[in-house]
Amino acid sequence: MAIQLSLRSGTLTAALEGEIDHHTARELREEIDSAASRTKPKKLVLDFSKIHFMDSSGVGLILGRYRLISQWGGKLYVANLSPNLERIVSLAGLKEICTIYRRDENEQESNQ
Amino acid sequence: MNKKAINEMEISFPSYSSNEAFARAAIASFAAQLDPTLEEICDLKTAVSEAVTNCIIHGYKDSIGIIYIVVKLYENRQISVKIRDKGCGIADVQQAMEPLFTTGGEERAGLGFAVMQSFTDKLTVTSKVGKGTTVTMRKYFSRRLTSNEQG
Ligand SMILES: Nc1ncnc2c1ncn2[C@@H]1O[C@H](COP(=O)(O)OP(=O)(O)O)[C@@H](O)[C@H]1O
Ligand SMILES: [Mg+2]
């Protein structure tokens, strides 16, 4: 399990790598929360492009980070879910609380 | 599915959360004998991960106990996975299985049973308060065409 955090003009990006289950989610949560609480970003991007396995603990991870950054009005973005992960996320109806996108879609957006 | 299993295996291990990855990998590796598709294996691993996690964080909440798993393979590419704990048990199984229901606090999504249900073909849950919980999942892997049949 690995995580790379980067902050750029008010956006905190957490690039996650490996497998997300209840065991690994704890470490991810601690790393993201300590960075987010320190920097209070307007946008938090969780990038799943290098996650090859995730169970519902990953949904809990997303929900928990939403609650955290909502405290200062931050917005949550969930990026690059594989089709398998998308199926789990769709069970939770997360679309109401965050923006879900693929990298190519986003780049098109920012080009417009 | 009352037929005799063509192969079976049992594992048991203590409810350390580090064993979540071990359990799903072990079962996926045994199930590979039925030559499932990548997606079918991924679904099975996800469902197993949910059931094992539940034993660890709910069944044996404040302690470490043993998790027992029995996997059976059948003809026609069927598999059954039984995952059991001797933990606290569930008072109201129907309520527990409702999507989004959780007693696990902020970091739980309450989607474990919903995932098991949608990622396998049959889910049975039996539980007794103070005795423990048994989850049985069955999955039918698709019949792949052999090169002969494809002609
Ligand atoms: N093995 C178990 N032992 C005791 N309680 C359980 C067990 N499995 C599930 N439960 C109960 O059912 C609820 C729902 O489980 P689940 O759908 O996996 O969601 P979550 O694990 O996110 O809470 C749990 O919060 C717990 O109260
Ligand atoms: Mg669960």
CSV table of C-alpha atoms and ligand atoms in Angstrom, one decimal:
chain,number,residue,atom,x,y,z
A,1,MET,CA,0.0,0.0,0.0
A,2,ALA,CA,1.4,3.4,-0.9
A,3,ILE,CA,0.2,6.9,-1.1
A,4,GLN,CA,1.5,10.1,-2.7
A,5,LEU,CA,0.3,13.4,-1.5
A,6,SER,CA,0.7,16.7,-3.4
A,7,LEU,CA,-0.6,20.2,-2.9
A,8,ARG,CA,-1.0,22.6,-5.8
A,9,SER,CA,-3.0,25.9,-5.7
A,10,GLY,CA,-5.5,24.8,-3.1
A,11,THR,CA,-5.9,21.2,-4.4
A,12,LEU,CA,-4.7,18.3,-2.4
A,13,THR,CA,-4.2,15.2,-4.5
A,14,ALA,CA,-3.8,11.7,-2.9
A,15,ALA,CA,-2.6,9.2,-5.4
A,16,LEU,CA,-3.4,5.8,-3.9
A,17,GLU,CA,-1.6,2.6,-4.9
A,18,GLY,CA,-2.2,-1.1,-4.1
A,19,GLU,CA,-5.2,-2.8,-2.5
A,20,ILE,CA,-7.8,-1.1,-0.3
A,21,ASP,CA,-9.4,-3.1,2.5
A,22,HIS,CA,-10.2,-2.5,6.1
A,23,HIS,CA,-6.5,-3.3,7.0
A,24,THR,CA,-4.9,-0.9,4.6
A,25,ALA,CA,-7.6,1.8,4.8
A,26,ARG,CA,-6.5,2.9,8.2
A,27,GLU,CA,-3.0,4.0,7.1
A,28,LEU,CA,-4.4,5.8,4.1
A,29,ARG,CA,-6.9,7.5,6.2
A,30,GLU,CA,-4.3,8.7,8.7
A,31,GLU,CA,-2.0,10.1,6.0
A,32,ILE,CA,-4.7,11.9,4.1
A,33,ASP,CA,-6.3,13.3,7.2
A,34,SER,CA,-3.1,14.7,8.6
A,35,ALA,CA,-2.3,16.4,5.3
A,36,ALA,CA,-5.8,17.7,4.8
A,37,SER,CA,-6.2,19.0,8.3
A,38,ARG,CA,-3.0,20.9,8.0
A,39,THR,CA,-3.7,22.4,4.6
A,40,LYS,CA,-7.5,22.6,4.6
A,41,PRO,CA,-7.7,22.3,0.8
A,42,LYS,CA,-10.6,23.6,-1.3
A,43,LYS,CA,-10.4,20.5,-3.4
A,44,LEU,CA,-9.4,17.0,-2.3
A,45,VAL,CA,-8.7,14.6,-5.2
A,46,LEU,CA,-8.6,10.8,-4.5
A,47,ASP,CA,-6.9,9.2,-7.4
A,48,PHE,CA,-7.6,5.5,-7.7
A,49,SER,CA,-5.8,4.8,-11.0
A,50,LYS,CA,-3.2,2.5,-9.3
A,51,ILE,CA,-5.7,0.7,-7.1
A,52,HIS,CA,-6.2,-2.9,-8.4
A,53,PHE,CA,-8.5,-4.1,-5.6
A,54,MET,CA,-11.0,-2.5,-3.3
A,55,ASP,CA,-13.8,-3.6,-1.1
A,56,SER,CA,-16.5,-1.6,0.7
A,57,SER,CA,-13.8,-0.3,3.1
A,58,GLY,CA,-12.8,2.0,0.1
A,59,VAL,CA,-16.3,3.4,0.1
A,60,GLY,CA,-16.0,4.1,3.8
A,61,LEU,CA,-12.7,5.8,3.1
A,62,ILE,CA,-14.3,8.1,0.5
A,63,LEU,CA,-17.3,8.9,2.8
A,64,GLY,CA,-15.0,9.7,5.8
A,65,ARG,CA,-12.9,12.1,3.8
A,66,TYR,CA,-16.0,13.8,2.5
A,67,ARG,CA,-17.1,14.4,6.1
A,68,LEU,CA,-13.7,15.8,7.0
A,69,ILE,CA,-13.3,18.3,4.2
A,70,SER,CA,-16.9,19.4,4.4
A,71,GLN,CA,-16.0,20.9,7.8
A,72,TRP,CA,-14.3,23.8,5.9
A,73,GLY,CA,-16.4,23.6,2.8
A,74,GLY,CA,-13.9,21.6,0.7
A,75,LYS,CA,-15.1,19.6,-2.3
A,76,LEU,CA,-14.3,16.0,-3.0
A,77,TYR,CA,-13.2,14.5,-6.3
A,78,VAL,CA,-12.9,10.7,-7.0
A,79,ALA,CA,-10.7,10.0,-10.0
A,80,ASN,CA,-10.0,7.1,-12.3
A,81,LEU,CA,-12.0,4.2,-10.8
A,82,SER,CA,-11.6,1.0,-12.8
A,83,PRO,CA,-14.9,-0.6,-13.9
A,84,ASN,CA,-14.7,-3.1,-11.0
A,85,LEU,CA,-14.3,-0.3,-8.5
A,86,GLU,CA,-17.1,1.7,-10.1
A,87,ARG,CA,-19.5,-1.2,-9.4
A,88,ILE,CA,-18.8,-1.0,-5.7
A,89,VAL,CA,-19.0,2.8,-5.6
A,90,SER,CA,-22.3,2.7,-7.5
A,91,LEU,CA,-23.8,0.7,-4.7
A,92,ALA,CA,-23.2,3.6,-2.4
A,93,GLY,CA,-24.7,6.4,-4.5
A,94,LEU,CA,-21.7,8.6,-3.9
A,95,LYS,CA,-22.5,10.8,-6.9
A,96,GLU,CA,-24.5,13.2,-4.6
A,97,ILE,CA,-21.5,14.0,-2.4
A,98,CYS,CA,-18.6,14.1,-4.8
A,99,THR,CA,-17.5,14.4,-8.4
A,100,ILE,CA,-16.5,11.2,-10.1
A,101,TYR,CA,-14.4,11.4,-13.2
A,102,ARG,CA,-11.8,9.8,-15.4
A,103,ARG,CA,-8.6,11.6,-16.1
A,104,ASP,CA,-9.2,12.1,-19.8
A,105,GLU,CA,-12.6,13.6,-19.2
A,106,ASN,CA,-11.1,16.0,-16.7
A,107,GLU,CA,-8.4,17.1,-19.1
A,108,GLN,CA,-11.0,17.8,-21.7
A,109,GLU,CA,-12.9,19.9,-19.2
A,110,SER,CA,-9.9,22.0,-18.3
A,111,ASN,CA,-9.1,22.5,-22.0
A,112,GLN,CA,-12.4,24.1,-22.6
B,1,MET,CA,-26.2,-28.1,-5.4
B,2,ASN,CA,-26.4,-31.3,-3.3
B,3,LYS,CA,-23.9,-33.0,-5.5
B,4,LYS,CA,-20.6,-34.2,-4.1
B,5,ALA,CA,-17.7,-31.7,-4.2
B,6,ILE,CA,-14.9,-32.4,-6.7
B,7,ASN,CA,-12.4,-30.7,-4.5
B,8,GLU,CA,-12.4,-28.9,-1.2
B,9,MET,CA,-10.2,-27.1,1.2
B,10,GLU,CA,-10.3,-25.6,4.7
B,11,ILE,CA,-8.3,-22.9,6.3
B,12,SER,CA,-8.5,-21.2,9.7
B,13,PHE,CA,-6.6,-18.3,11.0
B,14,PRO,CA,-6.7,-15.7,13.8
B,15,SER,CA,-8.7,-12.5,13.2
B,16,TYR,CA,-5.8,-10.2,12.5
B,17,SER,CA,-6.7,-7.6,9.9
B,18,SER,CA,-3.5,-8.4,8.1
B,19,ASN,CA,-5.2,-11.8,7.2
B,20,GLU,CA,-7.8,-10.1,5.0
B,21,ALA,CA,-5.5,-10.0,2.0
B,22,PHE,CA,-4.3,-13.6,2.7
B,23,ALA,CA,-7.8,-15.0,2.9
B,24,ARG,CA,-9.1,-13.5,-0.4
B,25,ALA,CA,-5.8,-14.5,-2.2
B,26,ALA,CA,-5.9,-18.0,-0.9
B,27,ILE,CA,-9.5,-18.6,-2.0
B,28,ALA,CA,-8.9,-17.0,-5.4
B,29,SER,CA,-6.0,-19.2,-5.9
B,30,PHE,CA,-8.0,-22.3,-5.1
B,31,ALA,CA,-10.9,-21.2,-7.2
B,32,ALA,CA,-8.5,-20.8,-10.2
B,33,GLN,CA,-8.9,-24.6,-10.8
B,34,LEU,CA,-12.4,-23.8,-12.3
B,35,ASP,CA,-10.8,-21.4,-14.8
B,36,PRO,CA,-13.0,-18.4,-14.0
B,37,THR,CA,-12.6,-15.1,-15.8
B,38,LEU,CA,-10.6,-12.3,-14.3
B,39,GLU,CA,-13.8,-10.4,-13.5
B,40,GLU,CA,-15.3,-13.5,-11.8
B,41,ILE,CA,-12.2,-13.9,-9.6
B,42,CYS,CA,-12.3,-10.2,-8.8
B,43,ASP,CA,-16.0,-10.5,-7.7
B,44,LEU,CA,-15.2,-13.5,-5.6
B,45,LYS,CA,-12.2,-11.8,-3.9
B,46,THR,CA,-14.3,-8.8,-3.1
B,47,ALA,CA,-17.1,-10.9,-1.5
B,48,VAL,CA,-14.7,-12.9,0.5
B,49,SER,CA,-12.9,-9.8,1.7
B,50,GLU,CA,-16.3,-8.4,3.0
B,51,ALA,CA,-17.2,-11.6,4.9
B,52,VAL,CA,-13.7,-12.0,6.5
B,53,THR,CA,-13.6,-8.3,7.4
B,54,ASN,CA,-17.0,-8.6,9.1
B,55,CYS,CA,-15.7,-11.5,11.3
B,56,ILE,CA,-12.7,-9.4,12.3
B,57,ILE,CA,-14.3,-6.0,13.0
B,58,HIS,CA,-17.8,-7.1,14.1
B,59,GLY,CA,-17.8,-10.7,15.2
B,60,TYR,CA,-14.5,-10.5,17.2
B,61,LYS,CA,-14.8,-6.7,17.8
B,62,ASP,CA,-12.8,-6.5,21.0
B,63,SER,CA,-10.8,-9.7,20.8
B,64,ILE,CA,-8.9,-12.0,18.5
B,65,GLY,CA,-10.7,-15.2,17.6
B,66,ILE,CA,-10.4,-17.9,14.9
B,67,ILE,CA,-12.0,-17.5,11.5
B,68,TYR,CA,-13.0,-20.8,9.8
B,69,ILE,CA,-13.3,-21.1,6.0
B,70,VAL,CA,-14.4,-24.1,3.9
B,71,VAL,CA,-14.3,-23.9,0.1
B,72,LYS,CA,-15.9,-26.5,-2.1
B,73,LEU,CA,-15.7,-26.8,-5.9
B,74,TYR,CA,-18.4,-28.6,-7.8
B,75,GLU,CA,-18.8,-29.8,-11.4
B,76,ASN,CA,-20.2,-27.3,-13.8
B,77,ARG,CA,-17.9,-24.6,-12.4
B,78,GLN,CA,-19.7,-24.0,-9.1
B,79,ILE,CA,-18.0,-22.9,-5.9
B,80,SER,CA,-19.3,-22.5,-2.4
B,81,VAL,CA,-17.4,-20.5,0.3
B,82,LYS,CA,-18.4,-20.8,3.9
B,83,ILE,CA,-16.9,-18.3,6.3
B,84,ARG,CA,-17.6,-18.6,10.1
B,85,ASP,CA,-16.7,-16.9,13.3
B,86,LYS,CA,-17.5,-17.7,16.9
B,87,GLY,CA,-18.0,-14.1,17.8
B,88,CYS,CA,-20.8,-12.0,19.1
B,89,GLY,CA,-23.4,-12.9,16.5
B,90,ILE,CA,-26.1,-10.8,14.9
B,91,ALA,CA,-29.4,-10.1,16.7
B,92,ASP,CA,-31.4,-9.1,13.6
B,93,VAL,CA,-29.9,-10.5,10.4
B,94,GLN,CA,-32.4,-9.0,8.1
B,95,GLN,CA,-31.7,-5.5,9.4
B,96,ALA,CA,-28.0,-6.1,9.3
B,97,MET,CA,-28.2,-7.0,5.6
B,98,GLU,CA,-30.0,-3.8,4.6
B,99,PRO,CA,-27.7,-1.6,2.5
B,100,LEU,CA,-26.1,1.2,4.5
B,101,PHE,CA,-27.0,-0.4,7.8
B,102,THR,CA,-23.9,-0.4,10.0
B,103,THR,CA,-23.0,-0.6,13.7
B,104,GLY,CA,-19.3,0.0,12.7
B,105,GLY,CA,-19.2,3.8,13.0
B,106,GLU,CA,-18.0,6.6,10.8
B,107,GLU,CA,-15.5,4.7,8.6
B,108,ARG,CA,-17.9,1.8,7.6
B,109,ALA,CA,-20.2,2.2,4.6
B,110,GLY,CA,-22.7,-0.5,5.6
B,111,LEU,CA,-22.3,-2.1,2.2
B,112,GLY,CA,-20.6,-5.4,3.0
B,113,PHE,CA,-23.7,-7.6,2.6
B,114,ALA,CA,-24.8,-5.6,-0.4
B,115,VAL,CA,-21.5,-6.4,-2.1
B,116,MET,CA,-21.6,-10.1,-1.1
B,117,GLN,CA,-25.1,-10.2,-2.5
B,118,SER,CA,-24.4,-8.5,-5.8
B,119,PHE,CA,-21.0,-10.2,-6.4
B,120,THR,CA,-22.1,-13.8,-5.8
B,121,ASP,CA,-25.1,-15.8,-7.0
B,122,LYS,CA,-26.4,-16.9,-3.6
B,123,LEU,CA,-25.8,-15.6,-0.1
B,124,THR,CA,-27.0,-17.3,3.1
B,125,VAL,CA,-26.4,-15.8,6.6
B,126,THR,CA,-27.1,-17.6,9.8
B,127,SER,CA,-26.3,-16.2,13.2
B,128,LYS,CA,-26.9,-16.6,16.9
B,129,VAL,CA,-26.2,-14.0,19.5
B,130,GLY,CA,-23.2,-15.0,21.6
B,131,LYS,CA,-22.5,-18.0,19.4
B,132,GLY,CA,-21.3,-16.5,16.1
B,133,THR,CA,-22.1,-16.0,12.4
B,134,THR,CA,-21.8,-18.2,9.3
B,135,VAL,CA,-21.9,-16.7,5.8
B,136,THR,CA,-22.2,-19.1,2.8
B,137,MET,CA,-21.8,-17.8,-0.7
B,138,ARG,CA,-22.2,-19.6,-3.9
B,139,LYS,CA,-21.1,-18.6,-7.3
B,140,TYR,CA,-21.5,-20.1,-10.8
B,141,PHE,CA,-18.7,-19.3,-13.1
B,142,SER,CA,-19.6,-18.9,-16.7
B,143,ARG,CA,-19.0,-21.8,-19.0
B,144,ARG,CA,-16.1,-21.0,-21.3
B,145,LEU,CA,-16.0,-22.4,-24.8
B,146,THR,CA,-13.1,-24.7,-25.4
B,147,SER,CA,-11.2,-24.2,-28.7
B,148,ASN,CA,-12.9,-27.4,-29.9
B,149,GLU,CA,-16.4,-26.0,-29.4
B,150,GLN,CA,-15.5,-22.8,-31.0
B,151,GLY,CA,-14.6,-24.9,-34.0
C,1,LIG,N1,-19.7,-11.6,11.4
C,1,LIG,C1,-20.4,-10.7,12.1
C,1,LIG,N2,-20.6,-10.7,13.4
C,1,LIG,C2,-21.4,-9.8,14.0
C,1,LIG,N3,-22.0,-8.8,13.4
C,1,LIG,C3,-21.9,-8.7,12.0
C,1,LIG,C4,-21.1,-9.6,11.3
C,1,LIG,N4,-21.2,-9.3,10.0
C,1,LIG,C5,-22.0,-8.2,9.9
C,1,LIG,N5,-22.5,-7.8,11.1
C,1,LIG,C6,-23.4,-6.7,11.4
C,1,LIG,O1,-24.0,-6.3,10.2
C,1,LIG,C7,-23.7,-4.9,9.9
C,1,LIG,C8,-23.7,-4.7,8.4
C,1,LIG,O2,-22.5,-5.4,7.9
C,1,LIG,P1,-22.0,-4.8,6.5
C,1,LIG,O3,-23.1,-4.8,5.5
C,1,LIG,O4,-20.8,-5.7,6.1
C,1,LIG,O5,-21.5,-3.3,6.7
C,1,LIG,P2,-20.3,-2.8,7.6
C,1,LIG,O6,-19.3,-3.9,7.8
C,1,LIG,O7,-19.8,-1.6,6.8
C,1,LIG,O8,-20.9,-2.3,8.9
C,1,LIG,C9,-22.5,-4.6,10.7
C,1,LIG,O9,-22.3,-3.3,11.0
C,1,LIG,C10,-22.6,-5.5,12.0
C,1,LIG,O10,-23.5,-4.8,12.9
C,2,MG,MG,-18.7,-5.2,6.4
